[in-house]
Coordinates of C-alpha atoms in Angstrom, one line a residue:
Chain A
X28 CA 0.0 0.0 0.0
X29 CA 1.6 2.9 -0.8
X30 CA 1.3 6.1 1.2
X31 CA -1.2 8.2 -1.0
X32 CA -3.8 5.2 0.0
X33 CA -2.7 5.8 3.5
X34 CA -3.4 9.2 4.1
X35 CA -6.5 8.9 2.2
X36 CA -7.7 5.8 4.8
X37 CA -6.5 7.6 7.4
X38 CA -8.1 10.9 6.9
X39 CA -11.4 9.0 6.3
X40 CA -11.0 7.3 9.6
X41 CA -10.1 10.8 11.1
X42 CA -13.3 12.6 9.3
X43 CA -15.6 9.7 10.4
X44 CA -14.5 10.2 14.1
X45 CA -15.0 14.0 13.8
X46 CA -18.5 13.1 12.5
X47 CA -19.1 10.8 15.7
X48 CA -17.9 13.5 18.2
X49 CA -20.4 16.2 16.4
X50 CA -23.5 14.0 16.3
X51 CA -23.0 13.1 19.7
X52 CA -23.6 16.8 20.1
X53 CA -26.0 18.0 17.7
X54 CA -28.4 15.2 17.8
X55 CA -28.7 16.1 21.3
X56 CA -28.5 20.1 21.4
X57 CA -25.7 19.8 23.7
X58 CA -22.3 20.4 22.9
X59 CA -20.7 19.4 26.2
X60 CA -18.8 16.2 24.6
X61 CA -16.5 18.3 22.3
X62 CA -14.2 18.8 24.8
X63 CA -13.7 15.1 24.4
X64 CA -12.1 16.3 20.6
X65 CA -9.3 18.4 22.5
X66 CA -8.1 15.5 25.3
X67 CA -8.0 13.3 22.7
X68 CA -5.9 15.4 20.4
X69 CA -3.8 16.5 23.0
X70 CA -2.9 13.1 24.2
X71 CA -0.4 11.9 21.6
X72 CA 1.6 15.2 22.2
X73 CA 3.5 14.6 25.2
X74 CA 5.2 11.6 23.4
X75 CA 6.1 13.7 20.4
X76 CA 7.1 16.0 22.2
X77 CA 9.6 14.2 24.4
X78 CA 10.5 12.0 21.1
X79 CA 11.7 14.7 19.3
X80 CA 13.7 16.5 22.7
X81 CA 15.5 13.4 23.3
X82 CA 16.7 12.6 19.4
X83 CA 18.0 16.4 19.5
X84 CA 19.9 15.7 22.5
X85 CA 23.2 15.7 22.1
X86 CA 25.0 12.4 23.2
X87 CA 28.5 13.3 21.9
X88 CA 30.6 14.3 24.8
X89 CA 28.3 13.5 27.2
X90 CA 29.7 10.7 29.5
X91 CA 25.9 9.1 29.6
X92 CA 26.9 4.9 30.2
X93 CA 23.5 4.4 30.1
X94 CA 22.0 5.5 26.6
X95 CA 19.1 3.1 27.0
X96 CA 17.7 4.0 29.9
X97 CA 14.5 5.8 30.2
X98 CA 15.3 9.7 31.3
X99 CA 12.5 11.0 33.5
X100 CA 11.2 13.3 31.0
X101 CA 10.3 10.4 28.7
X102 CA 8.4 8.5 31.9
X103 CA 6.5 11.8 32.7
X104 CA 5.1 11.9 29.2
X105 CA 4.4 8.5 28.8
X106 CA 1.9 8.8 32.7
X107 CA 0.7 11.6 30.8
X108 CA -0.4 9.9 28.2
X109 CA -2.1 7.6 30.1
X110 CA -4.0 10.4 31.7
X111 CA -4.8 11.8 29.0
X112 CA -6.4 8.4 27.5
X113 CA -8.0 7.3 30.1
X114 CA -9.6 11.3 30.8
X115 CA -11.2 11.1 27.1
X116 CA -13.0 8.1 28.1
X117 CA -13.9 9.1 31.5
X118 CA -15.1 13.1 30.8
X119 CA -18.2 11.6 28.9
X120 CA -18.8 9.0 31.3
X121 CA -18.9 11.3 34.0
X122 CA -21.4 13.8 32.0
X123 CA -23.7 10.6 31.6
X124 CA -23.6 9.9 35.3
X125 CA -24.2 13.3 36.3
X126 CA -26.9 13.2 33.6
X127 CA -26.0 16.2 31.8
X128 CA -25.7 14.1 28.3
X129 CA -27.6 11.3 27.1
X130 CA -26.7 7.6 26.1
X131 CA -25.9 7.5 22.4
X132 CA -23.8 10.8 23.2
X133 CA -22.6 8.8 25.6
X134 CA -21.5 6.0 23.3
X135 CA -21.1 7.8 19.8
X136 CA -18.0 10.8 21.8
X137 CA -16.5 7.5 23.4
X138 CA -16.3 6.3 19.9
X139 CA -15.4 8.6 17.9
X140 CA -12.3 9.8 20.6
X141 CA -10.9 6.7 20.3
X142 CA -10.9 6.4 16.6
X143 CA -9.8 9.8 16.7
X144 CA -6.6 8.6 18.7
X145 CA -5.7 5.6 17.3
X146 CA -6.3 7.6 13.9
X147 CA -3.2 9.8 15.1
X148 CA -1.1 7.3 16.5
X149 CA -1.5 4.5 13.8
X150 CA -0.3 7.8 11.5
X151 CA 2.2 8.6 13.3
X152 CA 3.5 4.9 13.2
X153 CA 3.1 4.2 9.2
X154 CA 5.3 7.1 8.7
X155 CA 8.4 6.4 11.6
X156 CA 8.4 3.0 10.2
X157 CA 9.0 3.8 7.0
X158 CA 11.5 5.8 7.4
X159 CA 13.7 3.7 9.7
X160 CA 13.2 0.2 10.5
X161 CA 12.7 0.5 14.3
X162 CA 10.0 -2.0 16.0
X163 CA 9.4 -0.1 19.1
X164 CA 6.0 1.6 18.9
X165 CA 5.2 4.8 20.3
X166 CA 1.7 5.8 21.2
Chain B
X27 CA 28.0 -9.0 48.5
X28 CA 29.3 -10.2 51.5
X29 CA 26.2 -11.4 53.4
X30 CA 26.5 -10.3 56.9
X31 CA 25.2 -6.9 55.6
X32 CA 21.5 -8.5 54.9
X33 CA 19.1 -8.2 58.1
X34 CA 16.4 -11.2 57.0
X35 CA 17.3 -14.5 55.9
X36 CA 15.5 -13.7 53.1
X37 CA 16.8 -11.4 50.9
X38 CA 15.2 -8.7 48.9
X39 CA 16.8 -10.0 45.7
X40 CA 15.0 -13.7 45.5
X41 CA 12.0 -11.7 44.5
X42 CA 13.9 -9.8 41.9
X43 CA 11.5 -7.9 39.5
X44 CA 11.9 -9.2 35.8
X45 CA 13.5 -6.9 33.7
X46 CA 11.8 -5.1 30.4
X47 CA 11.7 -2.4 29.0
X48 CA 8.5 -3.0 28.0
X49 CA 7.0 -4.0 31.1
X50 CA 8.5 -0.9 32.2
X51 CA 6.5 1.1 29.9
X52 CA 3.2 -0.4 30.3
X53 CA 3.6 0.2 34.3
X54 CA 4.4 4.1 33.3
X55 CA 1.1 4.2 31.4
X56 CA -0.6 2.5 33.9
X57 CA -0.2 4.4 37.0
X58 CA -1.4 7.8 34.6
X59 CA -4.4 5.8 33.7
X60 CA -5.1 4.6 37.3
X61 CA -4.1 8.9 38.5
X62 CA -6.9 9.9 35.6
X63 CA -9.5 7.0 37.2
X64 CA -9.0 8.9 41.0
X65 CA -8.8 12.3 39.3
X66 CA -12.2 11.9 37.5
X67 CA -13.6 9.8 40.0
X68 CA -13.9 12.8 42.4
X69 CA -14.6 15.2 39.7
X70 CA -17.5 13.0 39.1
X71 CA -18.5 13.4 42.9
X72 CA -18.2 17.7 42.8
X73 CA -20.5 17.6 39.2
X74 CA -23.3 15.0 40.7
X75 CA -23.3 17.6 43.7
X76 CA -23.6 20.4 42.1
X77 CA -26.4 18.7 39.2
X78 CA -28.4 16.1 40.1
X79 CA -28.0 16.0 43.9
X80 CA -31.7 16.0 45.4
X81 CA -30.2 15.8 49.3
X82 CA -28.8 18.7 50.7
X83 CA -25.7 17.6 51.4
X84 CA -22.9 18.9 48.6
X85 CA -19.0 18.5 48.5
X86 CA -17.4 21.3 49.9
X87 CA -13.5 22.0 50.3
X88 CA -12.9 19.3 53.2
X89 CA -14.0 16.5 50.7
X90 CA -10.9 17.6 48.6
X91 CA -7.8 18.0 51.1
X92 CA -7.8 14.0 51.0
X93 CA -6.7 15.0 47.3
X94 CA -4.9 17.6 47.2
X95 CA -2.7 15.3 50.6
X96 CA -2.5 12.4 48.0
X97 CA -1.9 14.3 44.8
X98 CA 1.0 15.9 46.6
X99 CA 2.3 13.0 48.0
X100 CA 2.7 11.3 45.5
X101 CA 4.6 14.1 43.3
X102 CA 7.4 14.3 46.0
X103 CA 7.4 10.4 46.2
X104 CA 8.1 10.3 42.8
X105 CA 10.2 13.0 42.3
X106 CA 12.7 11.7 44.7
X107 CA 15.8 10.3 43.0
X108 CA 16.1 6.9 44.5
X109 CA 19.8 6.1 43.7
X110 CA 20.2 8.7 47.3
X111 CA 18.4 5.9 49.9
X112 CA 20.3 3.5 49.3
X113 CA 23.5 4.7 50.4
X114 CA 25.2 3.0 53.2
X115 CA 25.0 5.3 56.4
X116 CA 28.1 3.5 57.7
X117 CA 30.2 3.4 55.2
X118 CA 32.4 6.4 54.8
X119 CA 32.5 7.7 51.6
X120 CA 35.2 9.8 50.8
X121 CA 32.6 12.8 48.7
X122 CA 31.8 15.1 51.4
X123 CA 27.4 15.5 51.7
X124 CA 26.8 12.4 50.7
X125 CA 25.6 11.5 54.0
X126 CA 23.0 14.4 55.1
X127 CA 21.7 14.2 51.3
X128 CA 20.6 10.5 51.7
X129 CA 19.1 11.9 55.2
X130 CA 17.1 14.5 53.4
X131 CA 15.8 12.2 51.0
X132 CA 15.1 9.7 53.3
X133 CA 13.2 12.4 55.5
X134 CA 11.2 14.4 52.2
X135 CA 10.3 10.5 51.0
X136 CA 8.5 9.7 54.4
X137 CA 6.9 13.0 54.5
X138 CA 5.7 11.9 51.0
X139 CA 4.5 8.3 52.0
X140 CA 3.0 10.0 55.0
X141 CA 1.1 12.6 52.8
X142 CA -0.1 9.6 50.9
X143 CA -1.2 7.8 53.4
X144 CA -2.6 10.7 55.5
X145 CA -5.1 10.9 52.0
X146 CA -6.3 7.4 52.4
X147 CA -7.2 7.9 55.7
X148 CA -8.8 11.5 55.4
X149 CA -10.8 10.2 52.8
X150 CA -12.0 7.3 54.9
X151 CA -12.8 9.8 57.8
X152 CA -14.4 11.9 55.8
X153 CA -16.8 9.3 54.3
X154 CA -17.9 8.2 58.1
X155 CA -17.9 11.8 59.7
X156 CA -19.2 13.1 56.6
X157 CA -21.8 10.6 55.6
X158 CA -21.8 7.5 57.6
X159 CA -22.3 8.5 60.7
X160 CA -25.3 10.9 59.5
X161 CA -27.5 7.7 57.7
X162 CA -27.7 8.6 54.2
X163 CA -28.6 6.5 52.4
X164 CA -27.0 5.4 48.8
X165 CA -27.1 8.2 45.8
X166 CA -25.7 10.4 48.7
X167 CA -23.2 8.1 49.8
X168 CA -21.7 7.7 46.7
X169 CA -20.2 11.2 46.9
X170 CA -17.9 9.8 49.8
X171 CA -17.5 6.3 48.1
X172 CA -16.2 8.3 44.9
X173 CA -13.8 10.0 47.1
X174 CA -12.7 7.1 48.7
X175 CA -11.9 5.2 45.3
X176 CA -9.8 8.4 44.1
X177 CA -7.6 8.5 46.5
X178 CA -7.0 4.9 46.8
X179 CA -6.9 5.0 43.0
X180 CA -3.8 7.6 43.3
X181 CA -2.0 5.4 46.3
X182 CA -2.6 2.3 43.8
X183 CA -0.8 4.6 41.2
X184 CA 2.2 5.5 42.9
X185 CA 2.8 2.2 44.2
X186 CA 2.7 0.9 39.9
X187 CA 5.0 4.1 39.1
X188 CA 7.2 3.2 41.6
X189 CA 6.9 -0.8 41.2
X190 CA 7.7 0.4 37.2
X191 CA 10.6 2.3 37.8
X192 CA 12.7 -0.4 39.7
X193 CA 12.3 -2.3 37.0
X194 CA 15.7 -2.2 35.0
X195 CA 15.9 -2.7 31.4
X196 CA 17.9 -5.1 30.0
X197 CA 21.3 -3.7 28.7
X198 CA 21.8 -1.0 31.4
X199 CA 23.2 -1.4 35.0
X200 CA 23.1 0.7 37.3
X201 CA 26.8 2.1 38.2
X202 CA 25.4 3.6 41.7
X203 CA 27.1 1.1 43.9

């Protein structure tokens, strides 16, 4: 498959979770789940982020015995992450217990966030792995 | 390892954790999931107060010190670098401070533990002063049942962070003798 047909899936997949996220609000007249939208595109950040910060570190002179240990920084973003999954799945949950949306909102945000993330991250993977041959994922 | 040193017959390192990097990870991503779990879990409790409470009994400021105790806890718990408690206190080591800095982390990581466990048991005492001892009865209750799930949810993820980050990958060793 080459990567024209990927982004074109992928942007589908992306689209159709958008589309989820807004019918859970406008079938209801009540845009409370959009917030779910922003966790869920904020979550892959923190990995990026401390992907990129570590690859521009610079290991040359640096007595650093270790080089595959885990700094800090890179354990802080991946709790983050965690929170930040597990707080687009629980923000409409706790709307439906506190009754403020309905059901199908309730089901159609849930979703449609988690397409909306695994849309990112299965992006984000395609193009790392083509263009070095590294098997560790990073979500 | 000469083994007078060891106190117990049993040693800490039969029960050595196995060692992955991938484990590792999973326990890093877990305790953030099991932190969001206790973090909404009690922002559930303040919404159902504020909207669909039909007693008149609402969470206030005192049903939140057990989380601000835990949520601070566990930062200095885990912002402690651990390689400082281990030192021997009667060795001497020949750099100058070592001493009184293992001291100081030994002393900020029990004020941590204590914080964290101070939550726990604020949160407990608040669900019986709060609401046990008063007989409510269930949709009420929950608002001290939500607390008590959050801050056990943010003990349970501190002990996984920490649990995670003894875990030692592979390929490095630790030169911190």
């Amino acid at each position: 498959m080459n990567s024209l047909n990927k982004i074109i899936f992928l942007s589908a997949f992306l689209a159709s979770g958008f589309l989820l996220i807004l019918l859970s609000c406008a079938l209801y007249n009540n845009y409370k789940p959009l917030w779910v939208i922003l966790i869920f595109l904020i979550a892959p950040l923190p990995n990026i982020m401390a992907s990129s910060i570590e690859s521009s570190r610079d290991t040359f002179l640096t007595f650093n015995d270790n080089e595959n240990s885990v700094t800090p920084l890179q354990e802080f973003c991946k709790s983050s992450t965690g929170f930040l999954i597990v707080s687009g799945v629980a923000l409409p949950l706790m709307f439906y217990h506190c009754k403020l949306i309905e059901v199908g909102a309730l089901i159609m945000s849930i979703i449609g966030g988690l397409i909306v993330y695994i849309d990112i991250v299965v992006f984000i993977w395609f193009f790392s792995h083509e263009e070095e041959e590294n098997d560790e994922f990073n979500f | 390892m000469d083994h007078s040193n060891h106190l117990f017959r049993f040693n800490a390192s039969m029960l050595r954790l196995p060692k992955s990097a991938k484990l590792r990870a999973f326990g890093v991503y877990l305790s953030g999931a099991l932190f969001a779990i206790g973090f909404w879990s009690i922002i559930d409790s303040a919404v159902y107060s504020k909207s669909v409470n039909a007693s008149d009994v609402h969470v206030t400021f005192i049903d939140w010190i057990p989380f601000i105790c835990s949520t601070s806890g566990m930062l200095i718990v885990n912002s402690i670098e651990k390689s400082n408690l281990f030192q021997d206190s009667n060795t001497t080591n020949f750099m100058s401070g070592g001493n009184t800095n293992a001291w100081a982390a030994r002393v900020i990581l029990f004020l941590g533990f204590s914080l964290l466990a101070g939550g726990l048991a604020g949160s407990f005492m608040v669900f019986i002063i709060k609401y046990l001892l008063k007989h409510y009865t269930f949709p009420t209750l929950g608002m001290g049942v939500s607390n008590i799930v959050c801050n056990a949810c943010i003990m349970l993820s501190c002990i996984v962070l920490w649990l995670s980050q003894n875990i030692e990958d592979e390929y490095s060793y630790s030169l911190a003798l």
